[in-house]
PDB file of C-alpha atoms in Angstrom:
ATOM      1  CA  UNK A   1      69.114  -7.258  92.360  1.00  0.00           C
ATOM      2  CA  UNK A   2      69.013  -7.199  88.232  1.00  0.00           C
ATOM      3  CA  UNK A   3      70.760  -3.837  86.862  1.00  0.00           C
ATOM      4  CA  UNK A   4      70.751  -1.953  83.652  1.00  0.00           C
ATOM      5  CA  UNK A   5      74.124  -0.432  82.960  1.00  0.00           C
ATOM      6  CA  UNK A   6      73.220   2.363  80.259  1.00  0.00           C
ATOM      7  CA  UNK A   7      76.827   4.120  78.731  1.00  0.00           C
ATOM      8  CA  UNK A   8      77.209   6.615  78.134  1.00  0.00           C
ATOM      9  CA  UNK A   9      75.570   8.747  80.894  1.00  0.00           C
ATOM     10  CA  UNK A  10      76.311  12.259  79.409  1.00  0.00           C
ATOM     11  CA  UNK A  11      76.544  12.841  75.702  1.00  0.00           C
ATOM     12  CA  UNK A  12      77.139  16.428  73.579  1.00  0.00           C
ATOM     13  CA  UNK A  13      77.320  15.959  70.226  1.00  0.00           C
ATOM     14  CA  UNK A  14      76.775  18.440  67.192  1.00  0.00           C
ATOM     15  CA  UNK A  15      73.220  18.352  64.926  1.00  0.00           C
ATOM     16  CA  UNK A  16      73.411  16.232  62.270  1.00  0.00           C
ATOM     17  CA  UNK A  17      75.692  13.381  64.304  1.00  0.00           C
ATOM     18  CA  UNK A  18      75.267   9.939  64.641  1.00  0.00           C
ATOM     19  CA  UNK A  19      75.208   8.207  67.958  1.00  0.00           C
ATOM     20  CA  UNK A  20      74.847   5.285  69.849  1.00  0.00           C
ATOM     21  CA  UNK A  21      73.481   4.595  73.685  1.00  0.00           C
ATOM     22  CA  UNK A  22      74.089   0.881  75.350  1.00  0.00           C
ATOM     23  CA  UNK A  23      71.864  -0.668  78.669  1.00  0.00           C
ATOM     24  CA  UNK A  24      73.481  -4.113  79.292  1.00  0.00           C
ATOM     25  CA  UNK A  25      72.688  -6.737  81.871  1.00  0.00           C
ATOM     26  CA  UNK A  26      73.272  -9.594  82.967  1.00  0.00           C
ATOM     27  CA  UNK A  27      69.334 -10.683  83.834  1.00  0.00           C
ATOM     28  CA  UNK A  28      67.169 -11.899  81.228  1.00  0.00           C
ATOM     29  CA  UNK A  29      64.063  -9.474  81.569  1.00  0.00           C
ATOM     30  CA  UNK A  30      60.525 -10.298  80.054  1.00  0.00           C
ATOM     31  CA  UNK A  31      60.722  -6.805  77.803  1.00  0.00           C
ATOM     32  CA  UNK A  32      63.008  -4.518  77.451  1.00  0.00           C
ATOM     33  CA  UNK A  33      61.740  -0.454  76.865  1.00  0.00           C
ATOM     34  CA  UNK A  34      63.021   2.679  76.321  1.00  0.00           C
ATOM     35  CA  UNK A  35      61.731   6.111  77.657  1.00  0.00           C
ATOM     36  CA  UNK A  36      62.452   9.998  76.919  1.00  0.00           C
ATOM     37  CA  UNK A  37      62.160  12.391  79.818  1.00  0.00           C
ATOM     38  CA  UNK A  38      61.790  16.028  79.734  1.00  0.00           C
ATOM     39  CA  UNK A  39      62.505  18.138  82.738  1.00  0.00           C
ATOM     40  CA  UNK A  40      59.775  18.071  85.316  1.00  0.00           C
ATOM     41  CA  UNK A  41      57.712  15.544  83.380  1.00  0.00           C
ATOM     42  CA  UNK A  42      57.085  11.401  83.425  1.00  0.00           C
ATOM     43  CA  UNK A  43      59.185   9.342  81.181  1.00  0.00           C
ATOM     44  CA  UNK A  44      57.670   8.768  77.558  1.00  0.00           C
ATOM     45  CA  UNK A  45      57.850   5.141  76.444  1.00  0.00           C
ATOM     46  CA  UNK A  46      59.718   5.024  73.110  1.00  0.00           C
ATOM     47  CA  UNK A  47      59.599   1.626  72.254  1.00  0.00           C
ATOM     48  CA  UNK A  48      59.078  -2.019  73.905  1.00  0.00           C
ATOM     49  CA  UNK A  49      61.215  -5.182  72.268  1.00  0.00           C
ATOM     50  CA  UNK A  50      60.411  -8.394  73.236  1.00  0.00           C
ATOM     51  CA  UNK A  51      62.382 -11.035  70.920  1.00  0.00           C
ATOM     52  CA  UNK A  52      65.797 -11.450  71.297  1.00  0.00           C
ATOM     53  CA  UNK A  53      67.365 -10.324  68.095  1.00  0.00           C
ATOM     54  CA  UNK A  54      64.351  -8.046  67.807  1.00  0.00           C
ATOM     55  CA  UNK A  55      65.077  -4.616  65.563  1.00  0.00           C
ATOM     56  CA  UNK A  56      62.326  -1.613  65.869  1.00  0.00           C
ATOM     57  CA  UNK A  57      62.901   1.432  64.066  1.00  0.00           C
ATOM     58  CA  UNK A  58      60.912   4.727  65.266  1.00  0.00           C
ATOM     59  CA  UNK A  59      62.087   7.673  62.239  1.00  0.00           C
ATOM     60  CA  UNK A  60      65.558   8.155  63.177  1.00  0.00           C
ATOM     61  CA  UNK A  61      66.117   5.917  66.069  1.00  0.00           C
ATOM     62  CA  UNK A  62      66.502   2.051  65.437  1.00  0.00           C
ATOM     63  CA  UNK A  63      66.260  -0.120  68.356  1.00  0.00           C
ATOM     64  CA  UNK A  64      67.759  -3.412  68.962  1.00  0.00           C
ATOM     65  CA  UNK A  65      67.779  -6.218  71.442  1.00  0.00           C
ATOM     66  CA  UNK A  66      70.330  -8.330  72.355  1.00  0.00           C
ATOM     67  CA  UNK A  67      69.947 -12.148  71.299  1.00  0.00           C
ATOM     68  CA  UNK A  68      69.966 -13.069  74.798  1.00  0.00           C
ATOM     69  CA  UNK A  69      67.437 -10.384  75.616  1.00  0.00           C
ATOM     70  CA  UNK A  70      69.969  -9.019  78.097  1.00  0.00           C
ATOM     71  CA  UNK A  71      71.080  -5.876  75.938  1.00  0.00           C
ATOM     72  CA  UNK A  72      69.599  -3.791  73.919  1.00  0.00           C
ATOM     73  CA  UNK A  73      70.717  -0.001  72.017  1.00  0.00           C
ATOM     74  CA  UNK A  74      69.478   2.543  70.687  1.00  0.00           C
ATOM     75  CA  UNK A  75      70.683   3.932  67.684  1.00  0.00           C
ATOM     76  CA  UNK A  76      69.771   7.880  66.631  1.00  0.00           C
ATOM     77  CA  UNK A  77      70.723   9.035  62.968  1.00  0.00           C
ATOM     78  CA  UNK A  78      71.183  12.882  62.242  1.00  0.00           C
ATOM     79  CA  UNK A  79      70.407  13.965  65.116  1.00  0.00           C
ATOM     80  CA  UNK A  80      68.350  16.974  66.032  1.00  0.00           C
ATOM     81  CA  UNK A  81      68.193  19.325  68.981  1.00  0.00           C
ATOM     82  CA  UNK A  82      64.528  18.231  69.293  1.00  0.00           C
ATOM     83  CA  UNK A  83      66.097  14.838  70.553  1.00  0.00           C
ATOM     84  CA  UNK A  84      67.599  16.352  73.545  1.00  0.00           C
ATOM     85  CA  UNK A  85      66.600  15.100  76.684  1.00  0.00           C
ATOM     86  CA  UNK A  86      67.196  12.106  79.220  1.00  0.00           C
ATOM     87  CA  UNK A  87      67.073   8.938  77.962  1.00  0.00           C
ATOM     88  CA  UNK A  88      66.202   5.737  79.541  1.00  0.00           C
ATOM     89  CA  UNK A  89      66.373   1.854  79.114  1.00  0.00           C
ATOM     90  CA  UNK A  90      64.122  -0.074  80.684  1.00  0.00           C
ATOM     91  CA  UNK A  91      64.000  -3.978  81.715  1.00  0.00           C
ATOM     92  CA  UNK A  92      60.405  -5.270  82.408  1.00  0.00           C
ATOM     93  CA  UNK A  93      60.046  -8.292  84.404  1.00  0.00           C
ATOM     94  CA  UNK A  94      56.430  -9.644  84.835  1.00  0.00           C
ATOM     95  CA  UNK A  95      55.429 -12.656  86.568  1.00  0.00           C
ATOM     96  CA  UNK A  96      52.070 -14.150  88.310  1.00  0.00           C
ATOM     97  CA  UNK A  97      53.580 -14.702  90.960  1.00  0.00           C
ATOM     98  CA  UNK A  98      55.950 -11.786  91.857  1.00  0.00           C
ATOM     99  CA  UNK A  99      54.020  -9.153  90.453  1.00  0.00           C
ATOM    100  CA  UNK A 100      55.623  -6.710  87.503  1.00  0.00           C
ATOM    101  CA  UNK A 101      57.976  -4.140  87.648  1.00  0.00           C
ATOM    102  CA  UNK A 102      60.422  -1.955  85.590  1.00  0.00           C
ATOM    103  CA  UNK A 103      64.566  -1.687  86.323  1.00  0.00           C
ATOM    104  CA  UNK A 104      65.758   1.374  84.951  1.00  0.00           C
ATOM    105  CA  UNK A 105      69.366   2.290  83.623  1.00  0.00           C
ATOM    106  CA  UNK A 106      70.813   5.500  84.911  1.00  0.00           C
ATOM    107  CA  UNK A 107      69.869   7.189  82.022  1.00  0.00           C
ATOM    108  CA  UNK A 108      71.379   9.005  79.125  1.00  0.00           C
ATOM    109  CA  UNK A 109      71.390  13.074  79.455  1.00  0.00           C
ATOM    110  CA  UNK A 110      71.617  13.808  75.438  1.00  0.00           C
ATOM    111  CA  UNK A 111      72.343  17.246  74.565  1.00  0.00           C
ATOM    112  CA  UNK A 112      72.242  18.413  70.404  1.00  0.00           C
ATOM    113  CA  UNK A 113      73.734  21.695  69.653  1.00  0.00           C
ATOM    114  CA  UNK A 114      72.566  23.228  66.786  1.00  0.00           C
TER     115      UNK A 114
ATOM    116  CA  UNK B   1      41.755   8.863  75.884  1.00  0.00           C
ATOM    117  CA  UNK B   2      43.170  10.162  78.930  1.00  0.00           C
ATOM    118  CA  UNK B   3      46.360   9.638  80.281  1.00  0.00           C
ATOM    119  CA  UNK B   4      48.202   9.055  83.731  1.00  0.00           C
ATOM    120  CA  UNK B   5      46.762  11.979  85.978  1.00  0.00           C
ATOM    121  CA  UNK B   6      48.665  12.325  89.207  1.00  0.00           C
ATOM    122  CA  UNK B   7      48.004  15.212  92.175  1.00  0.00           C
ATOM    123  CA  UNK B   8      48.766  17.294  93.296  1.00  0.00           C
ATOM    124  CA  UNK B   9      52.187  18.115  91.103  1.00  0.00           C
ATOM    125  CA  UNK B  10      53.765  20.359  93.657  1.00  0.00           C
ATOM    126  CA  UNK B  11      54.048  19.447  97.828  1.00  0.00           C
ATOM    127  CA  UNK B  12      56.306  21.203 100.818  1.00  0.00           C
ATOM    128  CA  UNK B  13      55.922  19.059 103.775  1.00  0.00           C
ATOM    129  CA  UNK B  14      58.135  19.796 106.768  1.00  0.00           C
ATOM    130  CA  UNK B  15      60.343  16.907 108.564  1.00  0.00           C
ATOM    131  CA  UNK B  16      57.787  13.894 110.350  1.00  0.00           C
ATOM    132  CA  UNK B  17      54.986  14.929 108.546  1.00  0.00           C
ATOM    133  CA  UNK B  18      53.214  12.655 106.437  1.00  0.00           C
ATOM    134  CA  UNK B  19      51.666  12.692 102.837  1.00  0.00           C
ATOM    135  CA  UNK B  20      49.551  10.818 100.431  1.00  0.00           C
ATOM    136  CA  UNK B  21      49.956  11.299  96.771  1.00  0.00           C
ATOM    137  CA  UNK B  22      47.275  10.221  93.911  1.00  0.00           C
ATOM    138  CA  UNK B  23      47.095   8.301  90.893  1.00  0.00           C
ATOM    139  CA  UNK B  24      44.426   8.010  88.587  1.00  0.00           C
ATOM    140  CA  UNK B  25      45.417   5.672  85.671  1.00  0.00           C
ATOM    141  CA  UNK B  26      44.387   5.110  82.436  1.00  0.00           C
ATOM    142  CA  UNK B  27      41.101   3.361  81.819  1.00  0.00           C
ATOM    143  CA  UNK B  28      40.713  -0.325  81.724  1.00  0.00           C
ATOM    144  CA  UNK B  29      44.623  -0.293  83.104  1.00  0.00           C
ATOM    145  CA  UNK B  30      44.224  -2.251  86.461  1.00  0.00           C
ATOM    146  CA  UNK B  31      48.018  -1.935  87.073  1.00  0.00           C
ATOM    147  CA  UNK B  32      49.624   1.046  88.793  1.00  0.00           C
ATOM    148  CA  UNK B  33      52.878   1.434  90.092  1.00  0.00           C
ATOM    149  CA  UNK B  34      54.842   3.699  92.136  1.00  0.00           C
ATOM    150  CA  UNK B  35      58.490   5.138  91.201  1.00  0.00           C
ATOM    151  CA  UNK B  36      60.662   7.614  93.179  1.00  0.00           C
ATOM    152  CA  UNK B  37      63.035   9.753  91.265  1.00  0.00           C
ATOM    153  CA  UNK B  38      66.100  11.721  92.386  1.00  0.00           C
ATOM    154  CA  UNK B  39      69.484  12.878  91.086  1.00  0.00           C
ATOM    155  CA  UNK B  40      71.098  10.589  92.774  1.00  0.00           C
ATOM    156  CA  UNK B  41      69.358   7.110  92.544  1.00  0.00           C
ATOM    157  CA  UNK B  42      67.732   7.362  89.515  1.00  0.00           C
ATOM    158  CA  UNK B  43      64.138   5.596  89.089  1.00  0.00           C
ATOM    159  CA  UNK B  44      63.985   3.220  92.012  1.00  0.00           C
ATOM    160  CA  UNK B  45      60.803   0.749  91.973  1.00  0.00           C
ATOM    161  CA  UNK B  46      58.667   1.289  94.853  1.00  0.00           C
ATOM    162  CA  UNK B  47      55.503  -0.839  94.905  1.00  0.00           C
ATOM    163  CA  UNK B  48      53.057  -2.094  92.202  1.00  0.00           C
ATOM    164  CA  UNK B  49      49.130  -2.762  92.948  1.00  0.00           C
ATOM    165  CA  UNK B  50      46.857  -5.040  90.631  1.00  0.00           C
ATOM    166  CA  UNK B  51      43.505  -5.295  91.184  1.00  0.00           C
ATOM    167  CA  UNK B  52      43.528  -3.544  95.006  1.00  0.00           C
ATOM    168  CA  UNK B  53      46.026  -5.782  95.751  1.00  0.00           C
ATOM    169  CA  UNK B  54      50.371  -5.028  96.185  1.00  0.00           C
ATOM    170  CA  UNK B  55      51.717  -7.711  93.933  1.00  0.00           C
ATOM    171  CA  UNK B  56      55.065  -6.226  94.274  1.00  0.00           C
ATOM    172  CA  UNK B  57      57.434  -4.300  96.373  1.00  0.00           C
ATOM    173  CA  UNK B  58      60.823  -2.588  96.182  1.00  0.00           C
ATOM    174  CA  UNK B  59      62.994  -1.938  99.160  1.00  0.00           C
ATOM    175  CA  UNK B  60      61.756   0.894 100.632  1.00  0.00           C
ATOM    176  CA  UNK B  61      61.173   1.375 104.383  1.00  0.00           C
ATOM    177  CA  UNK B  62      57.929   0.486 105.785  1.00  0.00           C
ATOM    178  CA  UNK B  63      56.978   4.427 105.821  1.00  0.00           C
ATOM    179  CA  UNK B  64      56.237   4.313 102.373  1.00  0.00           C
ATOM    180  CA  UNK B  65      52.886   1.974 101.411  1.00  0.00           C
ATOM    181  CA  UNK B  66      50.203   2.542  99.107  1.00  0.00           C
ATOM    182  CA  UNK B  67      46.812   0.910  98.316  1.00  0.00           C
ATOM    183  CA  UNK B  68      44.434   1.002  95.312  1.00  0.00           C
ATOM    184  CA  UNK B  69      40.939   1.044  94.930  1.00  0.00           C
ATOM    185  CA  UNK B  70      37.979  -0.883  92.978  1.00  0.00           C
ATOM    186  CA  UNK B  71      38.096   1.615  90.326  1.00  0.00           C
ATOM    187  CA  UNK B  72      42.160   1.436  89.805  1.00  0.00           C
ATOM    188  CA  UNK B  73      43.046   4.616  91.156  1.00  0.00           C
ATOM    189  CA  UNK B  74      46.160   4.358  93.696  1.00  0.00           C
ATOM    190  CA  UNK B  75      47.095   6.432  96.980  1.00  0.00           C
ATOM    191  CA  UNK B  76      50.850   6.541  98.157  1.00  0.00           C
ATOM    192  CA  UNK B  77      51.327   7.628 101.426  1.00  0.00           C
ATOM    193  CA  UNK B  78      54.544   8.776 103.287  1.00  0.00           C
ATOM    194  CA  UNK B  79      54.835   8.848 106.909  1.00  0.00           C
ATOM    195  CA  UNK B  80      57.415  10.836 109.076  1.00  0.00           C
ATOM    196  CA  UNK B  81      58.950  12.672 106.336  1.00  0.00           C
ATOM    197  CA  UNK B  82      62.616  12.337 105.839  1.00  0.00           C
ATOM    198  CA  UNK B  83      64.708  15.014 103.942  1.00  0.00           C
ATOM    199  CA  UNK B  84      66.189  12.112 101.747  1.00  0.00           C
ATOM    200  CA  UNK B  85      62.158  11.808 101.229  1.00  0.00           C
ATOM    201  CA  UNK B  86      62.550  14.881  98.659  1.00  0.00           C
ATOM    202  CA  UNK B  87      62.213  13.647  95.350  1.00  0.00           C
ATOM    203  CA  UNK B  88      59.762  13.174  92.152  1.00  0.00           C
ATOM    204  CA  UNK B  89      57.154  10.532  92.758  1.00  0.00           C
ATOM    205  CA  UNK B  90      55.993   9.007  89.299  1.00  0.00           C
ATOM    206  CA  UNK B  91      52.835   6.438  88.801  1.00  0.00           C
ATOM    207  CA  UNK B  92      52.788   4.319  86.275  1.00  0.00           C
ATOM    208  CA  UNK B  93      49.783   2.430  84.581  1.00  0.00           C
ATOM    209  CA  UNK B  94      49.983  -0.873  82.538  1.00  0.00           C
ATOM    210  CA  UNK B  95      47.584  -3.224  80.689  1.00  0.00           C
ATOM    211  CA  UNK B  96      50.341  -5.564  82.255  1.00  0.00           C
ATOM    212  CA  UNK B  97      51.235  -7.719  79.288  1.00  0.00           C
ATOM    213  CA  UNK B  98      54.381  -8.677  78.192  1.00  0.00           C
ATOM    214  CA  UNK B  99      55.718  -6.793  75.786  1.00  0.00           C
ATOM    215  CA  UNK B 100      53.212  -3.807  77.087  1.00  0.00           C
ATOM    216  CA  UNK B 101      54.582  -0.564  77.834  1.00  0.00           C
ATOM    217  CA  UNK B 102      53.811   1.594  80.834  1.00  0.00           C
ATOM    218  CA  UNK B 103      52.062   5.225  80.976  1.00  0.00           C
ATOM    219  CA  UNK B 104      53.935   7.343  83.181  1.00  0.00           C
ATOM    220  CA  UNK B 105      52.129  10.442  85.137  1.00  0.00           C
ATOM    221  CA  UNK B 106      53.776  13.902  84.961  1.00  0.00           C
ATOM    222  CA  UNK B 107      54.644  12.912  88.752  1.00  0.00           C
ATOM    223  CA  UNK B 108      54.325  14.624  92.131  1.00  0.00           C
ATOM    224  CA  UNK B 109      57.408  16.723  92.836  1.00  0.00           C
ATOM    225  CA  UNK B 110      57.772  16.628  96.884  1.00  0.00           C
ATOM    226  CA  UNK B 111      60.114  18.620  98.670  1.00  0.00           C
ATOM    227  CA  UNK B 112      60.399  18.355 102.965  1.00  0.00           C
ATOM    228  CA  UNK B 113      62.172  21.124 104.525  1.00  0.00           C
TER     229      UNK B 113
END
């Protein structure tokens, strides 16, 4: 079974903060995504890297995957209370032969106070 | 264009009933898959269907199955309801590329009492 370990799972910080979430494996996975969740709703994709090394930067948030595509972060600058919700890595493994499917971390519950 | 429409949002199903759940994916997606969400577990994979066919499957009992028909749209069904049943059910649709994100429904929010 491939998991995601995402740290940290709970994280209160103050607007205007820096921070930093991790989702480290230790599978190789095709892609590897990120997703925001609001209560009672679906996960929103964020962001897909594919190349190891890769670097994506959404606004404030900056994305990065591992050179051995096992990693990745995601970095938020200055945050805002607009950015609270659950936060989720991804890895996406696709194949012809065993069909596709997405591992999720356990998720980041991010919390910004204003 | 539209997204991920799943119904109904809201179910109550008492102990050994059964349910089926719907997903209509985006347009021109032909791959839908099935995710169960709780406190507890997290997002757990359940199945994935590509072109009416299950091209994947998680480890779930054999209660839980699903199917898909010509024009993409999926069915989950859940026999003999289990109180560890209770959870959000989310459908996905994919162009199923690499490097392709998924669509995720608002999900089906099932509670058995």
């Amino acid at each position: 079974t491939q998991l995601l370990e995402q740290s940290p799972q709970f994280l209160s910080i103050q607007e205007g903060e820096n921070l930093t979430v991790y989702c480290n494996s230790s599978s190789v996975f095709s892609s590897l995504q990120w997703y925001r969740q609001e209560p009672g709703e679906g996960p929103v994709l964020l962001v897909t890297v594919v190349t190891g090394g890769e670097v994506k930067k959404l606004k404030r948030l900056t994305f990065q995957f591992g050179d051995a595509r096992k990693d990745s972060s995601l970095h938020i600058t200055a945050a805002q209370p607009g950015d609270t919700g659950l936060y989720l890595c991804a890895g996406a493994r696709l194949s012809d032969t065993s069909g596709s499917r997405l591992t999720f971390g356990e998720g980041t519950q991010l919390t910004v106070n204003p | 264009k539209a997204g991920v429409t799943q119904t109904p949002r809201y179910l109550i199903k008492t102990r050994g009933q059964q349910v089926t759940l719907s997903c209509s994916p985006i347009s021109g997606h032909r791959s839908v898959s099935w995710y169960q969400q709780t406190p507890g577990q997290g997002l757990q994979f359940l199945f994935e269907y590509f072109s009416e066919t299950q091209r994947n499957k998680g480890n779930f009992p054999g209660r839980f199955s699903g199917r898909q028909f010509s024009n993409s749209r999926s069915e989950m069904n859940v026999s003999t309801l289990e109180l560890g049943d209770s959870a959000l059910y989310l459908c996905a649709s994919s162009a199923r590329t690499v490097g392709y994100g998924y669509t995720f429904g608002s999900g089906t929010r099932l509670t058995v009492v």
